[in-house]
Short mmCIF file of C-alpha atoms and ligand atoms in Angstrom, two decimals:
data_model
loop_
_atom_site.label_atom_id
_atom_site.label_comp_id
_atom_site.label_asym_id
_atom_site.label_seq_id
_atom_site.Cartn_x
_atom_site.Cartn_y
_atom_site.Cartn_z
CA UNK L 1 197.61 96.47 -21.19
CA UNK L 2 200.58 93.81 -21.34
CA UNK L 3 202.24 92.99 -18.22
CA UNK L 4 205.61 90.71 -17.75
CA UNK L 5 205.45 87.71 -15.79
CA UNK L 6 209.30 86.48 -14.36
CA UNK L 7 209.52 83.26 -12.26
CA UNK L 8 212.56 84.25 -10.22
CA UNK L 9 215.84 82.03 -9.67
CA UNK L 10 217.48 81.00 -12.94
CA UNK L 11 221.40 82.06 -12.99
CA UNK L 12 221.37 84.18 -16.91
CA UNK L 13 223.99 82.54 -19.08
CA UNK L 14 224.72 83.16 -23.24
CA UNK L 15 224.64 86.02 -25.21
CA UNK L 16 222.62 89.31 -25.05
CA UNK L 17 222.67 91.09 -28.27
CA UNK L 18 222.99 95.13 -27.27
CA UNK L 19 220.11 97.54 -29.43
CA UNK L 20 221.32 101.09 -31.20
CA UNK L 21 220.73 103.70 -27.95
CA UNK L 22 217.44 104.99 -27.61
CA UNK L 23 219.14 108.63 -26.24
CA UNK L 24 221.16 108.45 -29.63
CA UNK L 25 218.77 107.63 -31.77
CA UNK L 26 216.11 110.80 -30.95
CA UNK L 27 218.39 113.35 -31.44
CA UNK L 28 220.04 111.98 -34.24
CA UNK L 29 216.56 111.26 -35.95
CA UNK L 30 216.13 115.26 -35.07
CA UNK L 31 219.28 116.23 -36.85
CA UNK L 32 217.30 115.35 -39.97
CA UNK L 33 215.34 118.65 -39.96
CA UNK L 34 218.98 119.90 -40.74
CA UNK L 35 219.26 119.19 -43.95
CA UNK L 36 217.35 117.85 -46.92
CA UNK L 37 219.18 114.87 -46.54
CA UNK L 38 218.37 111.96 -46.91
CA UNK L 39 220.03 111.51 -43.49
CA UNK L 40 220.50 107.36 -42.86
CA UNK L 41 220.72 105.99 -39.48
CA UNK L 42 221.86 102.51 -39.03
CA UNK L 43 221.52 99.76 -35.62
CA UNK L 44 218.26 102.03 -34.97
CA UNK L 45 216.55 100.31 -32.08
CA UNK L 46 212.91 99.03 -32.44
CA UNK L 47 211.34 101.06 -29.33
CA UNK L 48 208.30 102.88 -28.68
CA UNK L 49 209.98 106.19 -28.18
CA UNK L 50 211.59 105.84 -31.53
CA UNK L 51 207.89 105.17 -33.40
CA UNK L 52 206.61 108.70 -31.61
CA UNK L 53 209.89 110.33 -33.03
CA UNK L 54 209.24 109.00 -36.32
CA UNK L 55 205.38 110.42 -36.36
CA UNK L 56 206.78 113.65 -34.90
CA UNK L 57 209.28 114.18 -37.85
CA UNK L 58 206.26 112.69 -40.63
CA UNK L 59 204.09 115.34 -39.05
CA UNK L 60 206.50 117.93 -39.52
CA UNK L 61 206.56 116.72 -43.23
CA UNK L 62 209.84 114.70 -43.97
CA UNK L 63 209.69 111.71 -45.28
CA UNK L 64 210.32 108.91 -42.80
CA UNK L 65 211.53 105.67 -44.49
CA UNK L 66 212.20 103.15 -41.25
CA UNK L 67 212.96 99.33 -42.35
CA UNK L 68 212.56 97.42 -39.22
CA UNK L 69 214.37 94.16 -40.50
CA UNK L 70 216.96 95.91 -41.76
CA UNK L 71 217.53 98.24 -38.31
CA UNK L 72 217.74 101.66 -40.46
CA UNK L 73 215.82 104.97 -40.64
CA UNK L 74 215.40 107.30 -43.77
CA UNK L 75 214.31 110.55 -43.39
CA UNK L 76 214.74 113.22 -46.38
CA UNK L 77 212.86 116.26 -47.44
CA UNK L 78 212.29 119.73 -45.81
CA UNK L 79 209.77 120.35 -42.75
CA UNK L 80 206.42 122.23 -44.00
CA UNK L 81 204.62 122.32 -40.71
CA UNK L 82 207.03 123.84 -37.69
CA UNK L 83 204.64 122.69 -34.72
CA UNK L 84 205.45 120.01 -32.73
CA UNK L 85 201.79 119.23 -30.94
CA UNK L 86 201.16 118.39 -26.73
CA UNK L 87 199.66 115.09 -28.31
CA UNK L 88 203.17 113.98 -29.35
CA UNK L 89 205.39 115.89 -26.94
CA UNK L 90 203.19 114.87 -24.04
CA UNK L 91 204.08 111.05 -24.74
CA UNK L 92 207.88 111.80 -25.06
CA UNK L 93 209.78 114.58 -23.70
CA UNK L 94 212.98 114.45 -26.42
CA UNK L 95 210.52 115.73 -28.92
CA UNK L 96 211.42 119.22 -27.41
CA UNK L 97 214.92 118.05 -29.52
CA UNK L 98 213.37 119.74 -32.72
CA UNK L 99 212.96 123.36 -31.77
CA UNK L 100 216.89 124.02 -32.29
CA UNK L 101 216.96 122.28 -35.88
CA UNK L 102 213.45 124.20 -36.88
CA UNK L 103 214.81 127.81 -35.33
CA UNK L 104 218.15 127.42 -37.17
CA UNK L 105 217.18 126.12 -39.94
CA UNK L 106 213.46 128.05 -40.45
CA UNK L 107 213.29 130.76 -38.16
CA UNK L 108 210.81 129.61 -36.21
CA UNK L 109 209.21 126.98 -34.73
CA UNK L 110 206.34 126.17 -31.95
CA UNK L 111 206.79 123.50 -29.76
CA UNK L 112 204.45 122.08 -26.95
CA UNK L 113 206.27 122.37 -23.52
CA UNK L 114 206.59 118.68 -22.67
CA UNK L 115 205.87 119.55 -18.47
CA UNK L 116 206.99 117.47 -16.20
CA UNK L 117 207.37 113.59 -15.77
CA UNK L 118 207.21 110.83 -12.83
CA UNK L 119 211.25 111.35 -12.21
CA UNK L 120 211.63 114.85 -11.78
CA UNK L 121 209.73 118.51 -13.38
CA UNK L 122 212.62 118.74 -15.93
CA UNK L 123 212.08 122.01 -17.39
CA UNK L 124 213.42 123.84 -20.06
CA UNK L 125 214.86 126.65 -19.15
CA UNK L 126 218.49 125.95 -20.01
CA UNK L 127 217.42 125.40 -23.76
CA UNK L 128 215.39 128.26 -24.07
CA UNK L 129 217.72 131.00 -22.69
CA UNK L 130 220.76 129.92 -25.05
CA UNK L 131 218.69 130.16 -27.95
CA UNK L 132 217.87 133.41 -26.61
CA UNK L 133 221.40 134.34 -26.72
CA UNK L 134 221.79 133.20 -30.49
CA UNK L 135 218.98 135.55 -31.09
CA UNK L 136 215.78 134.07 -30.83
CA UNK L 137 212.79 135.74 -29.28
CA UNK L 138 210.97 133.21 -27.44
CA UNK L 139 207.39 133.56 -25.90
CA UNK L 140 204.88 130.96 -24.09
CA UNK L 141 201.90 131.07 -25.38
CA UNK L 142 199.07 128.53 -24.36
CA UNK L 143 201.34 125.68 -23.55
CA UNK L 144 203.35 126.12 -26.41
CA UNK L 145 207.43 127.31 -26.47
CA UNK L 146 206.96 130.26 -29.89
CA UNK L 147 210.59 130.78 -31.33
CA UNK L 148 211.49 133.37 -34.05
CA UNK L 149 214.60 134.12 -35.52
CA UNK L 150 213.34 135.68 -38.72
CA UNK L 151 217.23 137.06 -39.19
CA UNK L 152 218.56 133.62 -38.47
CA UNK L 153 220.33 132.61 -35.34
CA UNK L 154 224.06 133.93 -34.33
CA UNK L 155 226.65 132.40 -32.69
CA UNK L 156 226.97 133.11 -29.49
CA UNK L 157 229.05 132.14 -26.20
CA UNK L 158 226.81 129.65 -24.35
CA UNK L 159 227.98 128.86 -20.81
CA UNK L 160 225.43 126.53 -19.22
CA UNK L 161 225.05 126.61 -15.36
CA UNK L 162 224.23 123.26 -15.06
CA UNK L 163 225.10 120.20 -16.89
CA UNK L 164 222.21 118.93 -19.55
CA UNK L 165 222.21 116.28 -22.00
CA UNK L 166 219.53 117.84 -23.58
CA UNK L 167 220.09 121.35 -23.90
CA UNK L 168 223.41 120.83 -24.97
CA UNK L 169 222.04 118.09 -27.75
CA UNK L 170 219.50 121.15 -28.94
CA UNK L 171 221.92 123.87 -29.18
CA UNK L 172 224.51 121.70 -30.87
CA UNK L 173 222.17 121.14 -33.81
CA UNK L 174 220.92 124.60 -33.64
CA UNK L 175 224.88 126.01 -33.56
CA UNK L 176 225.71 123.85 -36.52
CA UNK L 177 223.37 126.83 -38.52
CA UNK L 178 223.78 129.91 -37.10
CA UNK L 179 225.70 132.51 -38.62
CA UNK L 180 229.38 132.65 -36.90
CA UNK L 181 230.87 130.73 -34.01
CA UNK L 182 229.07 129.00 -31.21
CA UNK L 183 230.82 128.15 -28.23
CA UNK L 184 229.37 125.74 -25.69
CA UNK L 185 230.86 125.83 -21.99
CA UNK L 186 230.07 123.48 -19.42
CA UNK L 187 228.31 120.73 -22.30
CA UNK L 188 227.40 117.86 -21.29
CA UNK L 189 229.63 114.86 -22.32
CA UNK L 190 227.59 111.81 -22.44
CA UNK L 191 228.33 109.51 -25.19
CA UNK L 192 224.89 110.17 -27.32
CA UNK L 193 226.29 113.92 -27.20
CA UNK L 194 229.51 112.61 -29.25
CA UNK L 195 227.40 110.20 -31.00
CA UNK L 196 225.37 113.27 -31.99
CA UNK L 197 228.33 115.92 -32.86
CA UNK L 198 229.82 112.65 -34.97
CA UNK L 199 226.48 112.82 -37.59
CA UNK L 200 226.60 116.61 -37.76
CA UNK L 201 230.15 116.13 -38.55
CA UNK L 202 229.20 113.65 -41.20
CA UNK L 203 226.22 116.29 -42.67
CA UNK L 204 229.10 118.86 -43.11
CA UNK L 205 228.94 120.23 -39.90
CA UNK L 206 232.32 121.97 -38.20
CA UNK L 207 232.52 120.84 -34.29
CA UNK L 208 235.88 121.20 -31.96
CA UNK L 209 236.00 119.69 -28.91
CA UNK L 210 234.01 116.57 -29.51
CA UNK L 211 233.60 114.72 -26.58
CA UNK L 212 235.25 117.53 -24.03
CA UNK L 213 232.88 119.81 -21.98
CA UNK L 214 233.57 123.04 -24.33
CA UNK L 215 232.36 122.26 -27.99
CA UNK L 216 232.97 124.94 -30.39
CA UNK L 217 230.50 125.38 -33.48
CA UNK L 218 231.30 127.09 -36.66
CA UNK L 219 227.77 128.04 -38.82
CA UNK L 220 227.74 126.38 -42.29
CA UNK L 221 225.27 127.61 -44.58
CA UNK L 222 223.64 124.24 -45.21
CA UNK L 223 224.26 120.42 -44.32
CA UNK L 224 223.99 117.57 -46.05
CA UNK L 225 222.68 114.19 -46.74
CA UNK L 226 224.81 110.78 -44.56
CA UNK L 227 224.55 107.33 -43.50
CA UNK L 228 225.48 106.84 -39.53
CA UNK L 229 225.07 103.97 -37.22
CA UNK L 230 223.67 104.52 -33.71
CA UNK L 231 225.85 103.81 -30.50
CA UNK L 232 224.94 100.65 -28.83
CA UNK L 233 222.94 101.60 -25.94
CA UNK L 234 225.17 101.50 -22.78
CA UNK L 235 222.07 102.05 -20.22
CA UNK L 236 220.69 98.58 -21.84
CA UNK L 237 223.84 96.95 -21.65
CA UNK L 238 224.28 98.35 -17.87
CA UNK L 239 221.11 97.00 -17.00
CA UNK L 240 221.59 93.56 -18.50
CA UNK L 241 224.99 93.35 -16.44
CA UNK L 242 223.00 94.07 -13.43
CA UNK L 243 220.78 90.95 -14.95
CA UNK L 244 223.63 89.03 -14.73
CA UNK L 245 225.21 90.19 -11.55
CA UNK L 246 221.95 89.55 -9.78
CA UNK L 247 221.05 86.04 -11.34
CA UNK L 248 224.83 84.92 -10.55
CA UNK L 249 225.32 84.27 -14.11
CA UNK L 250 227.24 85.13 -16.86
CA UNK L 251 226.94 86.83 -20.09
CA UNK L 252 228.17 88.33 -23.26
CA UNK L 253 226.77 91.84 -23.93
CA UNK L 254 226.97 92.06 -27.74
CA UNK L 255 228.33 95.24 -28.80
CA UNK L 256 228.79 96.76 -25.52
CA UNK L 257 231.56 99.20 -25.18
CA UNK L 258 233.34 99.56 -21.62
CA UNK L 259 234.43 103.39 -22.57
CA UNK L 260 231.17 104.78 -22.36
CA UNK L 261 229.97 102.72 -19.29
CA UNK L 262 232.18 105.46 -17.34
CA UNK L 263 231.30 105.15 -13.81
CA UNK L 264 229.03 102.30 -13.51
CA UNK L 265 232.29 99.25 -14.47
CA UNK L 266 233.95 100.50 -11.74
CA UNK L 267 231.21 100.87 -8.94
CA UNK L 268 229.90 96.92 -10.62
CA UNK L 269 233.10 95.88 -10.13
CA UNK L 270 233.37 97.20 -6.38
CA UNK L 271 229.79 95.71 -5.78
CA UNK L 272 231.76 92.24 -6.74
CA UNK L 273 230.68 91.94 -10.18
CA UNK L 274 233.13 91.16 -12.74
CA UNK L 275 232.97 93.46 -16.10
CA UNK L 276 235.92 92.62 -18.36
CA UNK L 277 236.44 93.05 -22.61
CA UNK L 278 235.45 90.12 -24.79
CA UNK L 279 235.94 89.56 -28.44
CA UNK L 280 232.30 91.03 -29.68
CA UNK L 281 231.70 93.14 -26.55
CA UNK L 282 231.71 92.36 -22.46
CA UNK L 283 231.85 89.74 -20.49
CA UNK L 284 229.82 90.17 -17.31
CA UNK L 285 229.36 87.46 -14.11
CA UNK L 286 229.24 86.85 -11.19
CA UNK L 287 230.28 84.00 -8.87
CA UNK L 288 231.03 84.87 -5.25
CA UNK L 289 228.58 87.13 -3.02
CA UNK L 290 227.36 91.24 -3.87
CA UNK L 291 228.66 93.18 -1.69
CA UNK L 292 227.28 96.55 -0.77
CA UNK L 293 228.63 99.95 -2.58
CA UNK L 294 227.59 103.68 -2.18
CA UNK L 295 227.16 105.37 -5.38
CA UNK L 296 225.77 108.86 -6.51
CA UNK L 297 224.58 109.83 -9.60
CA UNK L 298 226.53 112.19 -11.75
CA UNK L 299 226.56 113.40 -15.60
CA UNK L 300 229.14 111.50 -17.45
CA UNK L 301 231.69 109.75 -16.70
CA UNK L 302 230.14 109.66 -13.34
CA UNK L 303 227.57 107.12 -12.46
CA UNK L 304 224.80 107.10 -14.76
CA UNK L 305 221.17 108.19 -13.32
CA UNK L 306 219.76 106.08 -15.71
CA UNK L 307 221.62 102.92 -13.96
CA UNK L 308 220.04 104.35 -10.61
CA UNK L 309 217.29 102.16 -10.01
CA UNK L 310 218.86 98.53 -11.41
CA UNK L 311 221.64 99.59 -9.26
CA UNK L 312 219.18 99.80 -6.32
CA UNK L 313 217.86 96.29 -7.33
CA UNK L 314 221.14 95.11 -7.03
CA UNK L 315 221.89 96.02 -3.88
CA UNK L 316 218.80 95.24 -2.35
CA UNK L 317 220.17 91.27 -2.18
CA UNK L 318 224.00 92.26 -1.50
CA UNK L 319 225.65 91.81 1.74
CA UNK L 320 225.78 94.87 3.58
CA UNK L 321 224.12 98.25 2.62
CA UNK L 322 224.57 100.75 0.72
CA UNK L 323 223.97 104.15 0.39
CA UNK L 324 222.55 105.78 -3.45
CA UNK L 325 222.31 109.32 -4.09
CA UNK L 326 220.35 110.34 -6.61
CA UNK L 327 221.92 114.38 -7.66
CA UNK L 328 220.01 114.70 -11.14
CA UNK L 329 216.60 114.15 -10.92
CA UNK L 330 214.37 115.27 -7.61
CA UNK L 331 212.21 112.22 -7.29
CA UNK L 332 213.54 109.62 -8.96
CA UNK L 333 212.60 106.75 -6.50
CA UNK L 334 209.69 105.77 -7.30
CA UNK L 335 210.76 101.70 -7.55
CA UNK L 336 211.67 101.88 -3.98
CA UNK L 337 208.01 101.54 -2.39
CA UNK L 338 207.75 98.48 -5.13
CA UNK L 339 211.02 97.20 -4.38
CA UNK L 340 210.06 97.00 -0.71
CA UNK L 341 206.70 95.24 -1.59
CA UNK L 342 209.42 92.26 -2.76
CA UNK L 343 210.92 92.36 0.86
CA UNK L 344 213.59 94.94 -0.31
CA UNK L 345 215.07 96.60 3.34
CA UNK L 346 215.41 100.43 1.97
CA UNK L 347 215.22 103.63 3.82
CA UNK L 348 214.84 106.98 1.52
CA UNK L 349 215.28 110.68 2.45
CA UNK L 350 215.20 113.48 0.27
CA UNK L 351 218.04 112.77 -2.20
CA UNK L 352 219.70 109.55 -0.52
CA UNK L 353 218.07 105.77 -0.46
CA UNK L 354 219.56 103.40 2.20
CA UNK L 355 219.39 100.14 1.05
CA UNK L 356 220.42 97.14 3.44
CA UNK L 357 221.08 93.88 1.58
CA UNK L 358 218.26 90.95 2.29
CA UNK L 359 219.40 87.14 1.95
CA UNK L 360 216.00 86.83 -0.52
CA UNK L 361 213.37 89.14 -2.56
CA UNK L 362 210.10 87.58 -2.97
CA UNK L 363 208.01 87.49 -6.06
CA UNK L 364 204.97 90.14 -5.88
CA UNK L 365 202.69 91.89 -8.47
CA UNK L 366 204.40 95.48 -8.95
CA UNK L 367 203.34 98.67 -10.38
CA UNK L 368 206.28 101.06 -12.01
CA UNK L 369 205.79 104.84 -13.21
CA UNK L 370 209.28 104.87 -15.46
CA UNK L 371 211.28 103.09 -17.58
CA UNK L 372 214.02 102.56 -15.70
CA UNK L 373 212.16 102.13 -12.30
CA UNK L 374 209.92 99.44 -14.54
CA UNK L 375 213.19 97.40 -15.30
CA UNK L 376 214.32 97.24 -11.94
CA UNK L 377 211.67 95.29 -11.04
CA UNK L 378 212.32 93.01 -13.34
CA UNK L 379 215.93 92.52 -12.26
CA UNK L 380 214.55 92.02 -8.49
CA UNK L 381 211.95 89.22 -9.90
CA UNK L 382 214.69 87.42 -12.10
CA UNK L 383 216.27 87.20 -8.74
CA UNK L 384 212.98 86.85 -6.61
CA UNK L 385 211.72 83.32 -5.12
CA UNK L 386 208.32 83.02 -6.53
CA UNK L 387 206.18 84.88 -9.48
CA UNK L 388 206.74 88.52 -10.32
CA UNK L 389 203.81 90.51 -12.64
CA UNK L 390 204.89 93.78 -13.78
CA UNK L 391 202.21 95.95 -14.84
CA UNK L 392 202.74 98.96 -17.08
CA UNK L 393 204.99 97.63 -19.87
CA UNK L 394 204.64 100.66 -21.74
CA UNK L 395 206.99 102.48 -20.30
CA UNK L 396 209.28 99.68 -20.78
CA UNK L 397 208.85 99.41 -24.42
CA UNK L 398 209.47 102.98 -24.19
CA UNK L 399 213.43 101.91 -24.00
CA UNK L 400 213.85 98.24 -24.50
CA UNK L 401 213.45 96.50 -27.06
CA UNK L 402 212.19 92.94 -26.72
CA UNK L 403 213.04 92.54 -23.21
CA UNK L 404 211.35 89.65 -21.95
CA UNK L 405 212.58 87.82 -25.52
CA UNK L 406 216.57 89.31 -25.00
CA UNK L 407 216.17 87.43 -21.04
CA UNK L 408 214.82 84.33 -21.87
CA UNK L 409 217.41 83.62 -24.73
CA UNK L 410 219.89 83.67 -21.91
CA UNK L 411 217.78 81.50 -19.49
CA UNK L 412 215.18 83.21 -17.61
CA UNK L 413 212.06 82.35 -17.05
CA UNK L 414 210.25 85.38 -18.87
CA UNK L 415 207.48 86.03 -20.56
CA UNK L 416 204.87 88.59 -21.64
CA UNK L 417 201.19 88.47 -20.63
CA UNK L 418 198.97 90.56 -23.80
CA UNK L 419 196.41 92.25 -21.84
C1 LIG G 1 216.30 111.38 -24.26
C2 LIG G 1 217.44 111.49 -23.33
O1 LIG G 1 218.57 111.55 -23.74
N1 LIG G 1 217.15 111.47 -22.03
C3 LIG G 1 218.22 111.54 -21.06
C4 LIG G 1 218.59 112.98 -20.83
O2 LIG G 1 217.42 113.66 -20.37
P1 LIG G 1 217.40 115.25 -20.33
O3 LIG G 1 218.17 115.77 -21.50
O4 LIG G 1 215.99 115.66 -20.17
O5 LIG G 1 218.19 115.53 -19.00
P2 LIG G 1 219.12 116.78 -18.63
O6 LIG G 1 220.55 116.36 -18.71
O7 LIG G 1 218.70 117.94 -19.43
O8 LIG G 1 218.71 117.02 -17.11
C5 LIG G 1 219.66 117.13 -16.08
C6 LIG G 1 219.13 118.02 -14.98
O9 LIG G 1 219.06 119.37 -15.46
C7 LIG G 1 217.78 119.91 -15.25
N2 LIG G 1 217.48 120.85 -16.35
C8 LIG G 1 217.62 120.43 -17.64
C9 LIG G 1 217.33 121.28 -18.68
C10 LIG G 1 216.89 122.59 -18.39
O10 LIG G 1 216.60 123.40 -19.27
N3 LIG G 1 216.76 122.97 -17.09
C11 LIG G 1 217.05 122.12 -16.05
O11 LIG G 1 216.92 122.50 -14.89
C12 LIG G 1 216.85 118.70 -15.23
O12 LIG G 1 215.64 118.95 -14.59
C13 LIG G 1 217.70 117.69 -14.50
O13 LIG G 1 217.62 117.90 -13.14
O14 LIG G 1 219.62 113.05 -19.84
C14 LIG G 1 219.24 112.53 -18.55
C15 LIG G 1 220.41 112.75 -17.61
O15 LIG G 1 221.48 111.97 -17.96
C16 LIG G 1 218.83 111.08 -18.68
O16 LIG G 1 218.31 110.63 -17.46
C17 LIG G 1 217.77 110.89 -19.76
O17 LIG G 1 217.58 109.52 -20.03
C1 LIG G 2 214.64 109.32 -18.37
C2 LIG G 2 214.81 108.64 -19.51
O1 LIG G 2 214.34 109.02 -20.71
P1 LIG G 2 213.58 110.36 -21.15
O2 LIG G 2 214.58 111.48 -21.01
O3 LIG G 2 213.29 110.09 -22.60
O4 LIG G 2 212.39 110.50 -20.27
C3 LIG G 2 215.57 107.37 -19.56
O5 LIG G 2 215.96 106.97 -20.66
O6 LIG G 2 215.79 106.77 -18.49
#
């Protein structure tokens, strides 16, 4: 297995291009079950977790056209086999994203239930019970999540008790079919969600309330084919300013957009990094000291939880401590035991992770069991004296796209060991 070797030290200074979103680009890839289409997306990102959404939506029988060179994804034709298999869900939870298209648009579907993961059990109870209330009987059967709707789904008032990016994403698409008006209280409002609502739109879809927490659906009877281009991915682009911020360099995130950073520009720019608009995207550096900020994870515009971790990694060289709640996910600390193995000072407690600022990390061989736990060790090893190995890249490839080729373009001593 490959692991990434960082000699820490080097300040980060040039441009970093910014990839299409990976938490765009699954559910939009789902949308395509919609329609015929041919649905186009453009600025796809090369990741792992797209290439298991691609073989999910092949294996459901569209035809997946995806020109790496060129960034885009085809997918046209009509879904022949309505399973979605453990194999595939098992190795990426969004794949749960295609039982709303396959209800709405077939009347049925069966879909592995994708369990839990390192961060948290994450189940799926708030997508189930709204389809529910458009109609659909739904039974678990050996594993699997069996949805009918033989008369079609129905609109229905959906008010979700919690906020979730994904159940909202699900019953969005699944809304966008169903005979009569859908309304959806209490959505979530993350950028992919608007990103999302945007294609629909595009496929013939009729959304109000894009990018508020009440979205309103009218059915259409069918949806068509479009061309879209993905959202630059504003968790990459977070987590190369923390690359920045903690190397004491400056760079150009290409593409970024500060309006759906929400929360995290202003707790950087309270930690004493400096986040400002550039022609082409943002400008991040850093040139006095980090100083120590409390944050707490919240849906959007609040501070991202998938920031969390490089957050942490930050702070674990600031002056001062701070204090990081973590409010979405029940055990999302995993890079703290790894961050400490690099001299990191941090204290956790059920939801809340003290972390008091040390003058130096040192380089260690680490071990990370997520994606964005994975790249936090990076950050702490691009500012670590000494070597840094860290082993299971896969679940960074899951979400980043070239990353140890994006950090040494801008300086840092980077590079990827093929196991
Ligand atoms: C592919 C994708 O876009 N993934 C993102 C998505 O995940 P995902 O869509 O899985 O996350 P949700 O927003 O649904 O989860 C938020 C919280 O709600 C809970 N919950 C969710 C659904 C449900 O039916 N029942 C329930 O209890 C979850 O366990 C969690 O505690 O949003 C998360 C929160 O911003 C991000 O960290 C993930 O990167
Ligand atoms: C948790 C994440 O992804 P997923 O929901 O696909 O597991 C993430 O992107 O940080």
């Amino acid at each position: 297995m490959d692991r990434i070797r960082i000699r820490g030290g080097k300040p980060l200074s040039g441009t970093i291009a910014i990839s299409g979103a990976k938490n765009a680009a699954l559910p939009l890839m789902a949308t395509a079950l919609l329609s015929d289409g041919p649905l186009t997306l453009t600025n796809a990102p090369d990741l792992a977790d797209v290439t298991t959404m691609a073989g999910l939506l092949a294996q459901h029988g569209l035809d997946v056209q995806r020109d790496k060179a060129a960034r885009t994804i085809t997918m046209s034709g009509a879904a022949s086999n309505l399973e979605a298999p453990y194999d595939l869900v098992r190795k990426m939870r969004a794949s749960v994203l295609v039982l709303g298209p396959l209800v709405a648009r077939f009347g049925r579907a069966r879909v592995s239930l994708p369990g839990g993961c390192a961060i948290g059990t994450r189940p799926v109870d708030l997508h189930l019970k709204a389809l529910e209330q458009m109609g659909a009987e739904i039974e678990i059967t050996a594993g699997y999540i069996e949805a009918r709707a033989p008369q079609g789904l129905k609109g229905a008032r959906i008010i979700f008790p919690q906020v979730s990016v994904g159940a909202t994403e699900n019953i969005l698409m699944a809304a966008t079919l169903a005979e009569g008006t859908t309304e959806i209280v209490n959505a979530a409002r993350e950028p992919e969600i608007t990103d999302l609502a945007a294609c629909l739109m595009r496929m013939g879809a009729r959304i109000e309330g894009i990018g508020t927490d009440r979205l309103v659906v009218e059915g259409v009877k069918t949806l068509g084919s479009a061309v879209h281009p993905i959202i630059p991915d504003r968790i990459e682009a977070g987590t190369y300013a923390c690359a920045a911020a903690i190397t004491g360099g400056q760079v150009l995130l290409g593409g970024a957009r500060l309006d759906h950073l929400g929360a995290v520009v202003r707790i950087l720019r309270d930690a004493g990094v400096d986040v400002a608009e550039a022609h082409g995207g943002l400008k991040v550096s850093r040139l006095n000291g980090l100083r120590g900020t409390d944050v707490m994870t919240e849906p959007f515009p609040g501070f991202a939880t998938d920031m969390q971790a490089q957050f942490m990694a930050l702070m674990c060289v600031a002056e001062g401590a701070a204090m990081i709640t973590e409010t979405i996910f029940e055990n999302r600390f995993m890079h703290v035991p790894e961050l400490s193995r690099m001299g990191a000072r941090i204290n956790f407690h059920g939801a809340s992770a003290i972390v008091r600022g040390v003058p130096k990390l040192s380089g260690a061989p680490v071990m990370a069991t997520d994606l964005r736990a994975s790249v936090s060790l990076i950050l702490a090893g691009l500012a670590a004296e000494g070597e840094t190995i860290v082993n299971r890249v896969y679940h960074l490839d899951r979400g980043y796209e070239r990353v140890e080729a994006k950090l040494a373009a801008v300086g840092a001593d980077i590079e990827r060991l093929p196991g």
